[in-house]
Amino acid sequence: MDARKTGGLIAQARKEKGLTQKELAQALHVSAQAVSKWERGLNFPDLSLLEPLGECLGLTASELLSGTRGEEPGEELLRDSLRLVLSQVGRKLRRWRGISLACLALLAAAALVVGGWLVWRYTTLLPQADTVVSPQALTARERMIAQTARTGNVFLYDLTVGDGRRELQVQLELWTEAGLDRTWPLAELTDQGMPRHQTLAFSYESQAEEGAMALGVTLESEDGFQGTWSTTVEGLPGLEWGHAMNTLGERCTLDPAYGAVLACWSLPTGAPVPQGADREVWADYAPPAWTGIVEEPQVDAGARFLLLRLTVS
């Protein structure tokens, strides 16, 4: 078969039918560039297109294969057709083989990533150098349970414990311009088999009139480990006038010595001031910005902060 003869016949028949290359291409659902390559002998039509191409141009498949009008199928034409079939099928197989290999490579890479994550998440086979805490949003069900228990102030964190860490502590700290004023231990865990992956939750409820705050801490892992601690901290100065609060909102790698601050409460600075005839009381608060890695907050005069600090060593 001669691609130039076939191309010339296609061009001649197209013109006789009054078709442009674009119109013929649209009828066959191919590009105009493909038709142009056929007519210039640079490419041969795909065998699957011979029948619809012949119908558009009034030619038989044998005529298109031979490039000559009136050509009847013969032994040589059949041999040439077979060679063309093998050539086109071979190109398609090579193309699909490349696509298949690329897909297999992507699947293998995805399997390695997912498998590595599963091994890291559910085993201790891979090393974990740092302890990391990440905030986790409450589901609608968890929020409903907390509200039903009248403890709407609940916060969840994913905790990944670094290798060799055996002690976990959560404490509340009161900071003033003079430095660390008081501390209240809330939770403490010493366990040689501390799970690597845990969920940490803390809750608080302000008892403003008594100047006290009820706090709870819960640790839970997927292998069944669980610990819960609760206490009420009293004598918090200015709490009866309210507070402002901020929590750790992004992934944080714990400092080996200072851990990470999960929550910060700002207590009123000075005495509240009555406002207007209705005697509404307004209190000023310093921004409760101390979360994450906090060694020693620099507190302005009159300001007071409560820090909920997590340390794992």
CSV table of C-alpha atoms in Angstrom, one decimal:
chain,number,residue,atom,x,y,z
A,1,MET,CA,0.0,0.0,0.0
A,2,ASP,CA,1.1,3.5,-0.9
A,3,ALA,CA,0.0,6.2,1.6
A,4,ARG,CA,0.6,8.9,-1.0
A,5,LYS,CA,-1.7,7.2,-3.5
A,6,THR,CA,-4.4,6.7,-0.9
A,7,GLY,CA,-3.9,10.3,0.3
A,8,GLY,CA,-4.3,11.6,-3.3
A,9,LEU,CA,-7.5,9.5,-3.8
A,10,ILE,CA,-9.0,10.9,-0.6
A,11,ALA,CA,-8.2,14.5,-1.6
A,12,GLN,CA,-9.7,13.9,-5.1
A,13,ALA,CA,-12.9,12.3,-3.8
A,14,ARG,CA,-13.3,14.9,-1.1
A,15,LYS,CA,-13.2,17.7,-3.6
A,16,GLU,CA,-15.6,15.9,-5.9
A,17,LYS,CA,-18.0,15.7,-3.0
A,18,GLY,CA,-17.6,19.4,-2.3
A,19,LEU,CA,-16.3,18.8,1.2
A,20,THR,CA,-13.6,20.8,3.0
A,21,GLN,CA,-11.0,19.0,5.2
A,22,LYS,CA,-12.7,20.4,8.2
A,23,GLU,CA,-16.1,19.1,7.2
A,24,LEU,CA,-14.7,15.6,6.4
A,25,ALA,CA,-12.9,15.7,9.8
A,26,GLN,CA,-16.1,16.6,11.6
A,27,ALA,CA,-18.0,13.8,9.9
A,28,LEU,CA,-15.4,11.2,11.0
A,29,HIS,CA,-14.9,12.8,14.5
A,30,VAL,CA,-11.2,13.4,13.9
A,31,SER,CA,-9.1,16.5,13.6
A,32,ALA,CA,-8.6,18.5,10.4
A,33,GLN,CA,-4.9,18.0,10.9
A,34,ALA,CA,-5.4,14.2,10.6
A,35,VAL,CA,-7.2,14.6,7.3
A,36,SER,CA,-4.5,16.9,6.0
A,37,LYS,CA,-1.8,14.2,6.9
A,38,TRP,CA,-3.8,11.5,5.1
A,39,GLU,CA,-4.0,13.6,1.9
A,40,ARG,CA,-0.3,14.5,2.0
A,41,GLY,CA,0.6,10.8,2.5
A,42,LEU,CA,2.2,11.4,5.9
A,43,ASN,CA,-0.2,9.1,7.7
A,44,PHE,CA,-2.7,6.3,6.8
A,45,PRO,CA,-6.3,6.3,8.1
A,46,ASP,CA,-7.0,4.0,11.0
A,47,LEU,CA,-8.5,0.8,9.8
A,48,SER,CA,-11.6,1.4,12.0
A,49,LEU,CA,-12.2,4.6,9.9
A,50,LEU,CA,-12.1,3.0,6.4
A,51,GLU,CA,-15.8,2.1,6.3
A,52,PRO,CA,-17.1,5.5,7.5
A,53,LEU,CA,-14.5,7.3,5.3
A,54,GLY,CA,-15.5,5.3,2.3
A,55,GLU,CA,-19.2,6.1,2.9
A,56,CYS,CA,-18.4,9.9,3.1
A,57,LEU,CA,-16.3,9.8,-0.2
A,58,GLY,CA,-18.2,7.1,-2.1
A,59,LEU,CA,-15.2,4.7,-2.1
A,60,THR,CA,-14.8,1.1,-1.0
A,61,ALA,CA,-12.3,0.0,1.6
A,62,SER,CA,-10.3,-1.8,-1.1
A,63,GLU,CA,-10.1,1.4,-3.1
A,64,LEU,CA,-8.9,3.3,-0.1
A,65,LEU,CA,-6.3,0.6,0.7
A,66,SER,CA,-4.9,0.5,-2.8
A,67,GLY,CA,-5.3,4.2,-3.6
A,68,THR,CA,-6.9,3.3,-6.9
A,69,ARG,CA,-10.6,3.4,-8.0
A,70,GLY,CA,-12.1,0.2,-9.1
A,71,GLU,CA,-9.6,-1.9,-7.2
A,72,GLU,CA,-10.8,-5.4,-6.3
A,73,PRO,CA,-9.5,-7.2,-3.2
A,74,GLY,CA,-6.5,-9.4,-4.2
A,75,GLU,CA,-3.8,-11.4,-2.5
A,76,GLU,CA,-1.3,-8.6,-2.4
A,77,LEU,CA,-3.9,-6.2,-1.1
A,78,LEU,CA,-4.8,-8.6,1.7
A,79,ARG,CA,-1.2,-9.0,2.7
A,80,ASP,CA,-0.7,-5.2,2.8
A,81,SER,CA,-3.9,-4.9,4.9
A,82,LEU,CA,-2.6,-7.5,7.3
A,83,ARG,CA,0.7,-5.6,7.7
A,84,LEU,CA,-1.2,-2.4,8.2
A,85,VAL,CA,-3.3,-4.0,10.9
A,86,LEU,CA,-0.3,-5.3,12.7
A,87,SER,CA,1.4,-2.0,12.4
A,88,GLN,CA,-1.5,0.0,13.8
A,89,VAL,CA,-2.3,-2.5,16.5
A,90,GLY,CA,1.4,-2.5,17.6
A,91,ARG,CA,1.4,1.3,17.9
A,92,LYS,CA,-1.8,1.2,20.0
A,93,LEU,CA,-0.4,-1.6,22.2
A,94,ARG,CA,2.8,0.3,22.8
A,95,ARG,CA,0.8,3.5,23.6
A,96,TRP,CA,-1.5,1.6,26.0
A,97,ARG,CA,1.4,-0.2,27.5
A,98,GLY,CA,3.0,3.1,28.4
A,99,ILE,CA,-0.2,4.4,29.9
A,100,SER,CA,-0.6,1.1,31.8
A,101,LEU,CA,2.9,1.3,33.2
A,102,ALA,CA,2.4,4.9,34.2
A,103,CYS,CA,-0.9,3.9,36.0
A,104,LEU,CA,0.9,1.0,37.7
A,105,ALA,CA,3.7,3.3,38.8
A,106,LEU,CA,1.1,5.7,40.3
A,107,LEU,CA,-0.7,2.9,42.0
A,108,ALA,CA,2.5,1.6,43.5
A,109,ALA,CA,3.5,5.0,44.7
A,110,ALA,CA,0.1,5.5,46.3
A,111,ALA,CA,0.3,2.0,47.9
A,112,LEU,CA,3.7,2.9,49.4
A,113,VAL,CA,2.4,6.2,50.8
A,114,VAL,CA,-0.8,4.7,52.2
A,115,GLY,CA,1.1,1.6,53.5
A,116,GLY,CA,3.8,3.8,55.1
A,117,TRP,CA,1.1,5.9,56.8
A,118,LEU,CA,-0.7,2.9,58.1
A,119,VAL,CA,2.5,1.4,59.5
A,120,TRP,CA,3.4,4.8,61.1
A,121,ARG,CA,-0.1,5.3,62.4
A,122,TYR,CA,-0.9,1.8,63.8
A,123,THR,CA,2.6,0.4,64.6
A,124,THR,CA,5.8,1.5,66.1
A,125,LEU,CA,8.0,0.1,63.4
A,126,LEU,CA,8.9,3.5,62.0
A,127,PRO,CA,10.9,5.9,64.2
A,128,GLN,CA,9.1,9.0,65.7
A,129,ALA,CA,11.6,11.5,67.0
A,130,ASP,CA,9.3,14.4,68.0
A,131,THR,CA,6.1,14.6,70.0
A,132,VAL,CA,3.5,16.4,68.0
A,133,VAL,CA,0.0,17.8,69.0
A,134,SER,CA,-2.6,18.8,66.4
A,135,PRO,CA,-6.0,20.3,66.9
A,136,GLN,CA,-9.0,18.2,65.9
A,137,ALA,CA,-12.5,19.5,65.2
A,138,LEU,CA,-15.4,18.1,67.2
A,139,THR,CA,-18.0,16.1,65.3
A,140,ALA,CA,-21.7,17.1,65.5
A,141,ARG,CA,-22.3,14.1,67.8
A,142,GLU,CA,-19.4,14.9,70.1
A,143,ARG,CA,-20.6,18.5,70.3
A,144,MET,CA,-24.1,17.4,71.2
A,145,ILE,CA,-22.8,15.1,73.9
A,146,ALA,CA,-20.7,17.9,75.4
A,147,GLN,CA,-23.7,20.3,75.4
A,148,THR,CA,-25.9,17.7,76.9
A,149,ALA,CA,-23.4,17.3,79.7
A,150,ARG,CA,-23.4,21.1,80.1
A,151,THR,CA,-19.8,21.2,79.2
A,152,GLY,CA,-19.7,23.1,76.0
A,153,ASN,CA,-16.1,24.1,76.3
A,154,VAL,CA,-14.4,20.9,75.0
A,155,PHE,CA,-11.3,20.8,72.8
A,156,LEU,CA,-9.7,17.8,71.1
A,157,TYR,CA,-6.2,17.2,70.0
A,158,ASP,CA,-4.3,14.4,68.2
A,159,LEU,CA,-1.2,13.5,70.1
A,160,THR,CA,1.7,11.6,68.6
A,161,VAL,CA,4.3,10.7,71.3
A,162,GLY,CA,8.0,10.6,70.3
A,163,ASP,CA,10.1,7.5,70.9
A,164,GLY,CA,11.5,7.1,74.4
A,165,ARG,CA,8.9,9.5,76.0
A,166,ARG,CA,7.6,8.0,79.2
A,167,GLU,CA,6.1,10.9,81.2
A,168,LEU,CA,3.1,13.2,80.4
A,169,GLN,CA,2.0,16.1,82.4
A,170,VAL,CA,-0.8,18.7,82.0
A,171,GLN,CA,-0.8,21.7,84.4
A,172,LEU,CA,-2.4,25.1,84.8
A,173,GLU,CA,-0.2,28.1,85.3
A,174,LEU,CA,-0.9,31.6,86.5
A,175,TRP,CA,1.4,34.2,85.1
A,176,THR,CA,1.7,37.9,86.1
A,177,GLU,CA,4.1,40.7,85.4
A,178,ALA,CA,6.3,39.2,88.2
A,179,GLY,CA,6.5,35.8,86.4
A,180,LEU,CA,5.1,32.5,87.3
A,181,ASP,CA,2.8,32.9,90.3
A,182,ARG,CA,1.2,29.5,90.8
A,183,THR,CA,0.8,26.1,89.2
A,184,TRP,CA,-2.0,23.5,89.5
A,185,PRO,CA,-1.2,19.9,88.3
A,186,LEU,CA,-4.1,18.6,86.4
A,187,ALA,CA,-3.0,15.3,84.8
A,188,GLU,CA,0.1,13.1,85.1
A,189,LEU,CA,1.0,9.9,83.4
A,190,THR,CA,4.1,7.7,83.8
A,191,ASP,CA,3.9,4.7,81.6
A,192,GLN,CA,6.7,2.6,80.1
A,193,GLY,CA,4.2,1.5,77.4
A,194,MET,CA,2.7,4.8,76.5
A,195,PRO,CA,0.8,4.5,73.2
A,196,ARG,CA,2.3,6.5,70.3
A,197,HIS,CA,-1.0,7.8,69.0
A,198,GLN,CA,-3.6,9.2,71.4
A,199,THR,CA,-6.5,11.6,71.5
A,200,LEU,CA,-6.2,14.3,74.1
A,201,ALA,CA,-9.3,16.2,75.2
A,202,PHE,CA,-9.7,19.0,77.8
A,203,SER,CA,-12.7,20.8,79.0
A,204,TYR,CA,-13.3,23.8,81.3
A,205,GLU,CA,-16.2,25.5,83.0
A,206,SER,CA,-15.8,28.9,84.6
A,207,GLN,CA,-17.4,29.3,88.0
A,208,ALA,CA,-17.3,33.0,87.9
A,209,GLU,CA,-19.0,33.9,91.2
A,210,GLU,CA,-16.6,31.7,93.1
A,211,GLY,CA,-13.5,32.7,91.1
A,212,ALA,CA,-13.0,29.1,90.3
A,213,MET,CA,-12.6,27.0,87.1
A,214,ALA,CA,-13.5,23.3,86.7
A,215,LEU,CA,-11.1,21.5,84.3
A,216,GLY,CA,-11.0,18.0,82.9
A,217,VAL,CA,-8.4,16.1,80.9
A,218,THR,CA,-8.9,12.8,79.1
A,219,LEU,CA,-6.4,10.7,77.1
A,220,GLU,CA,-7.5,7.8,74.9
A,221,SER,CA,-5.8,5.6,72.4
A,222,GLU,CA,-7.0,3.1,69.8
A,223,ASP,CA,-5.6,0.1,71.6
A,224,GLY,CA,-7.9,0.7,74.6
A,225,PHE,CA,-5.7,2.9,76.9
A,226,GLN,CA,-7.7,5.6,78.6
A,227,GLY,CA,-7.1,8.0,81.5
A,228,THR,CA,-9.3,10.8,82.9
A,229,TRP,CA,-8.5,13.5,85.4
A,230,SER,CA,-10.7,16.4,86.7
A,231,THR,CA,-10.2,19.1,89.3
A,232,THR,CA,-11.5,22.5,90.3
A,233,VAL,CA,-9.0,25.3,90.6
A,234,GLU,CA,-10.0,28.0,93.1
A,235,GLY,CA,-8.8,31.5,93.9
A,236,LEU,CA,-8.3,32.7,90.4
A,237,PRO,CA,-8.0,36.5,90.7
A,238,GLY,CA,-10.5,38.5,88.6
A,239,LEU,CA,-12.2,35.5,87.2
A,240,GLU,CA,-15.5,36.6,88.7
A,241,TRP,CA,-15.5,39.5,86.1
A,242,GLY,CA,-15.1,37.1,83.1
A,243,HIS,CA,-12.2,36.1,80.9
A,244,ALA,CA,-11.0,35.9,77.3
A,245,MET,CA,-9.6,32.7,75.8
A,246,ASN,CA,-7.5,31.4,73.0
A,247,THR,CA,-6.6,27.8,72.1
A,248,LEU,CA,-3.8,26.2,70.1
A,249,GLY,CA,-5.1,26.2,66.5
A,250,GLU,CA,-2.4,24.5,64.5
A,251,ARG,CA,0.0,21.6,64.5
A,252,CYS,CA,2.8,22.0,67.0
A,253,THR,CA,5.9,20.1,67.8
A,254,LEU,CA,6.4,20.0,71.5
A,255,ASP,CA,9.6,21.5,73.0
A,256,PRO,CA,11.4,18.8,75.0
A,257,ALA,CA,11.6,21.1,78.0
A,258,TYR,CA,8.6,23.4,77.8
A,259,GLY,CA,6.1,21.3,75.9
A,260,ALA,CA,3.3,23.3,74.3
A,261,VAL,CA,0.6,25.6,75.7
A,262,LEU,CA,-2.8,24.2,74.6
A,263,ALA,CA,-5.0,27.1,75.9
A,264,CYS,CA,-4.5,30.6,77.3
A,265,TRP,CA,-7.0,32.6,79.4
A,266,SER,CA,-6.7,36.3,79.9
A,267,LEU,CA,-8.0,37.6,83.3
A,268,PRO,CA,-9.3,41.2,83.7
A,269,THR,CA,-6.6,43.8,84.2
A,270,GLY,CA,-7.4,45.9,87.3
A,271,ALA,CA,-10.9,46.5,88.7
A,272,PRO,CA,-13.9,46.6,86.3
A,273,VAL,CA,-15.3,50.0,85.6
A,274,PRO,CA,-19.1,50.8,85.8
A,275,GLN,CA,-20.4,52.3,82.5
A,276,GLY,CA,-23.4,54.6,82.3
A,277,ALA,CA,-26.6,54.9,84.3
A,278,ASP,CA,-27.5,51.2,83.9
A,279,ARG,CA,-24.3,50.3,85.7
A,280,GLU,CA,-23.0,47.8,83.2
A,281,VAL,CA,-19.5,46.7,84.1
A,282,TRP,CA,-16.8,46.4,81.5
A,283,ALA,CA,-13.4,44.8,82.1
A,284,ASP,CA,-10.3,45.1,80.0
A,285,TYR,CA,-8.4,42.0,78.9
A,286,ALA,CA,-4.9,41.6,77.4
A,287,PRO,CA,-5.0,39.5,74.2
A,288,PRO,CA,-4.7,35.8,75.2
A,289,ALA,CA,-2.1,35.1,72.6
A,290,TRP,CA,0.2,32.7,74.5
A,291,THR,CA,-0.2,29.3,72.8
A,292,GLY,CA,2.2,26.9,71.2
A,293,ILE,CA,5.8,26.9,72.4
A,294,VAL,CA,5.9,29.3,75.3
A,295,GLU,CA,8.9,29.3,77.7
A,296,GLU,CA,8.2,32.4,79.8
A,297,PRO,CA,5.5,34.9,78.6
A,298,GLN,CA,6.4,38.6,78.9
A,299,VAL,CA,3.4,39.9,80.8
A,300,ASP,CA,2.6,43.6,80.9
A,301,ALA,CA,1.9,45.4,84.1
A,302,GLY,CA,-1.5,44.5,85.5
A,303,ALA,CA,-2.1,41.6,83.1
A,304,ARG,CA,-2.8,38.1,84.3
A,305,PHE,CA,-2.8,34.9,82.2
A,306,LEU,CA,-3.7,31.3,82.8
A,307,LEU,CA,-1.8,28.8,80.6
A,308,LEU,CA,-2.7,25.1,80.1
A,309,ARG,CA,0.6,23.5,79.4
A,310,LEU,CA,1.2,20.0,78.1
A,311,THR,CA,4.7,18.4,78.5
A,312,VAL,CA,5.9,15.0,77.3
A,313,SER,CA,9.4,13.9,78.3
